[in-house]
Amino acid sequence: MVSKDTSTPEKAEDGEKEVQLTAEQKKILKELEATGGEGKIEREEIKLEGLKYKWFIDHKYDIDPVKGLVWKDYDQISKQRKAAFQLVKDIGANILKGRSIMNVSMPITLMEPQTMLHRVACTYGYLPIYAEKIVKESDPIEKMKNYLAYSIAALYGNLQQMKPLNPVWGETYQGYLGNSCNKIYCEQISHHPPMTQITIESPLFTVNATHHIEAATYPSSIRIYSKGKHVVTFNDEQKTTYVLKERPEGQISGVIVGQRIMYYTGFMVIKDKTNKLYAQVRFNPEKQGMLEKIFGKTKATRSDFFKGLITKSKDLLKDTSRKAFYSKEMLSYFEGEWLEHIIIDGDYYWELGKKTPMEIFPDPGALPSDSAFRADIQPLAKGDMETAQKEKENLENLQRNDRKLRAEFKKAAKKK
């Protein structure tokens, strides 16, 4: 029988060393425990002309057991497709006229009123909640289980079907995760490839990460590759540090025609640098190819199904066969559907709706370079597409000019 009691004991078991917390850490834990660890801590509201951004997608979707996550906001999909066709026409017209296609701006109707900096920041909503358990726990395997649960639950924050605005080089974002104790800083540090630096400072943990997206486009589908370093260090006695070594590949079909469907494939690999542990997650492990669909057996598992293991053996990570799950070097087994729940060694570590991720709030002392002050984001939020498109193009032209000036300076510096 599956148990859903994942509470962490207040005291260490007999024979285990109890983790000592600082006064500041105990204060944060006390606040979290007062609300059941749900992240709904009472806080002074932060006033700033800007917007609040939802971490979760709206519920205009269905979960198809075979296909994946099916979006059913047909009105928005229709608008996106019209904008995509117009973009293709604009690119074709520029080619025929001998103009550069680099000056063709992505239609604002494809965008949502937030930038990629906001989108990335919001995916950390569960981290402060699981940090409580990780800092208090003394068993390295149990720590890894909770960090793994956070890592998979965070995927749920990447499902919005609207495209975020591209930050310009040097654009920043400052905010708080749930309360002022968890400070988050993001900056766009590269234009090609577009790359974001993320730093989070909390009494319980620190994050040092970079993030950039690579996409491969096909006639009516997109493959999304999330890359960059991701290092989280917890303020426990050992300073336990996790490194995200590999991320799953996202796939979206039905971009131009057909149903809009999204799912993950591939692997997620996490390394515990402190305790030399590894976790490997295999997404959609029984996905069938075309020939298997025609001649093979019917697929038994859901498209959002995943399974994996925790081990100390690097060699076991290389074994992608079923034999790995019967190895003596496997320390823990887990599985689940990433849209609904995570089960590790028979216990539920995450269920959709049971834990509320912390909201992100803007910093009232944000720099002038903060995304909240972009000239296009306010009219876009109000539905003034004409003004938003104009302001977006102005920002893009400024960035092109800056890039030109940097190139000229670099060329002149070489001549000296």
PDB file of C-alpha atoms in Angstrom, residues 8-13 15-23 25-26 29 131-140 142-143 203-204 234-240 275:
ATOM      1  CA  THR A   8      10.060  14.951   8.131  1.00  0.00           C
ATOM      2  CA  PRO A   9      10.601  14.033  11.793  1.00  0.00           C
ATOM      3  CA  GLU A  10      11.602  16.878  14.061  1.00  0.00           C
ATOM      4  CA  LYS A  11      14.369  14.873  15.700  1.00  0.00           C
ATOM      5  CA  ALA A  12      16.927  12.581  14.176  1.00  0.00           C
ATOM      6  CA  GLU A  13      16.448   8.839  14.537  1.00  0.00           C
ATOM      7  CA  GLY A  15      22.103   6.707  16.058  1.00  0.00           C
ATOM      8  CA  GLU A  16      21.858   9.593  13.569  1.00  0.00           C
ATOM      9  CA  LYS A  17      23.499  12.944  14.026  1.00  0.00           C
ATOM     10  CA  GLU A  18      21.013  15.782  14.454  1.00  0.00           C
ATOM     11  CA  VAL A  19      21.560  18.736  12.118  1.00  0.00           C
ATOM     12  CA  GLN A  20      22.237  22.039  13.895  1.00  0.00           C
ATOM     13  CA  LEU A  21      20.439  25.076  12.453  1.00  0.00           C
ATOM     14  CA  THR A  22      21.295  28.731  12.815  1.00  0.00           C
ATOM     15  CA  ALA A  23      18.858  31.152  14.458  1.00  0.00           C
ATOM     16  CA  GLN A  25      17.300  29.209   9.577  1.00  0.00           C
ATOM     17  CA  LYS A  26      15.102  28.248  12.537  1.00  0.00           C
ATOM     18  CA  LEU A  29      11.480  26.994   9.247  1.00  0.00           C
ATOM     19  CA  ALA A 131      14.782  23.299   1.127  1.00  0.00           C
ATOM     20  CA  GLU A 132      13.176  23.049   4.566  1.00  0.00           C
ATOM     21  CA  LYS A 133      13.189  19.248   4.382  1.00  0.00           C
ATOM     22  CA  ILE A 134      16.663  19.028   2.856  1.00  0.00           C
ATOM     23  CA  VAL A 135      18.318  21.241   5.490  1.00  0.00           C
ATOM     24  CA  LYS A 136      16.668  19.400   8.388  1.00  0.00           C
ATOM     25  CA  GLU A 137      17.381  15.899   7.035  1.00  0.00           C
ATOM     26  CA  SER A 138      20.641  14.124   7.906  1.00  0.00           C
ATOM     27  CA  ASP A 139      20.348  11.116   5.541  1.00  0.00           C
ATOM     28  CA  PRO A 140      22.002  11.923   2.151  1.00  0.00           C
ATOM     29  CA  GLU A 142      16.570  11.254   1.798  1.00  0.00           C
ATOM     30  CA  LYS A 143      18.033  14.662   0.941  1.00  0.00           C
ATOM     31  CA  PRO A 203      18.987  31.541   4.643  1.00  0.00           C
ATOM     32  CA  LEU A 204      18.444  27.911   3.599  1.00  0.00           C
ATOM     33  CA  PHE A 234      22.086  24.126   0.956  1.00  0.00           C
ATOM     34  CA  ASN A 235      23.083  25.661   4.272  1.00  0.00           C
ATOM     35  CA  ASP A 236      23.160  22.419   6.205  1.00  0.00           C
ATOM     36  CA  GLU A 237      26.171  21.200   8.131  1.00  0.00           C
ATOM     37  CA  GLN A 238      27.701  19.548   5.059  1.00  0.00           C
ATOM     38  CA  LYS A 239      26.873  22.372   2.621  1.00  0.00           C
ATOM     39  CA  THR A 240      25.227  19.768   0.391  1.00  0.00           C
ATOM     40  CA  ASN A 275      27.877  12.769  -0.976  1.00  0.00           C
TER      41      ASN A 275
END
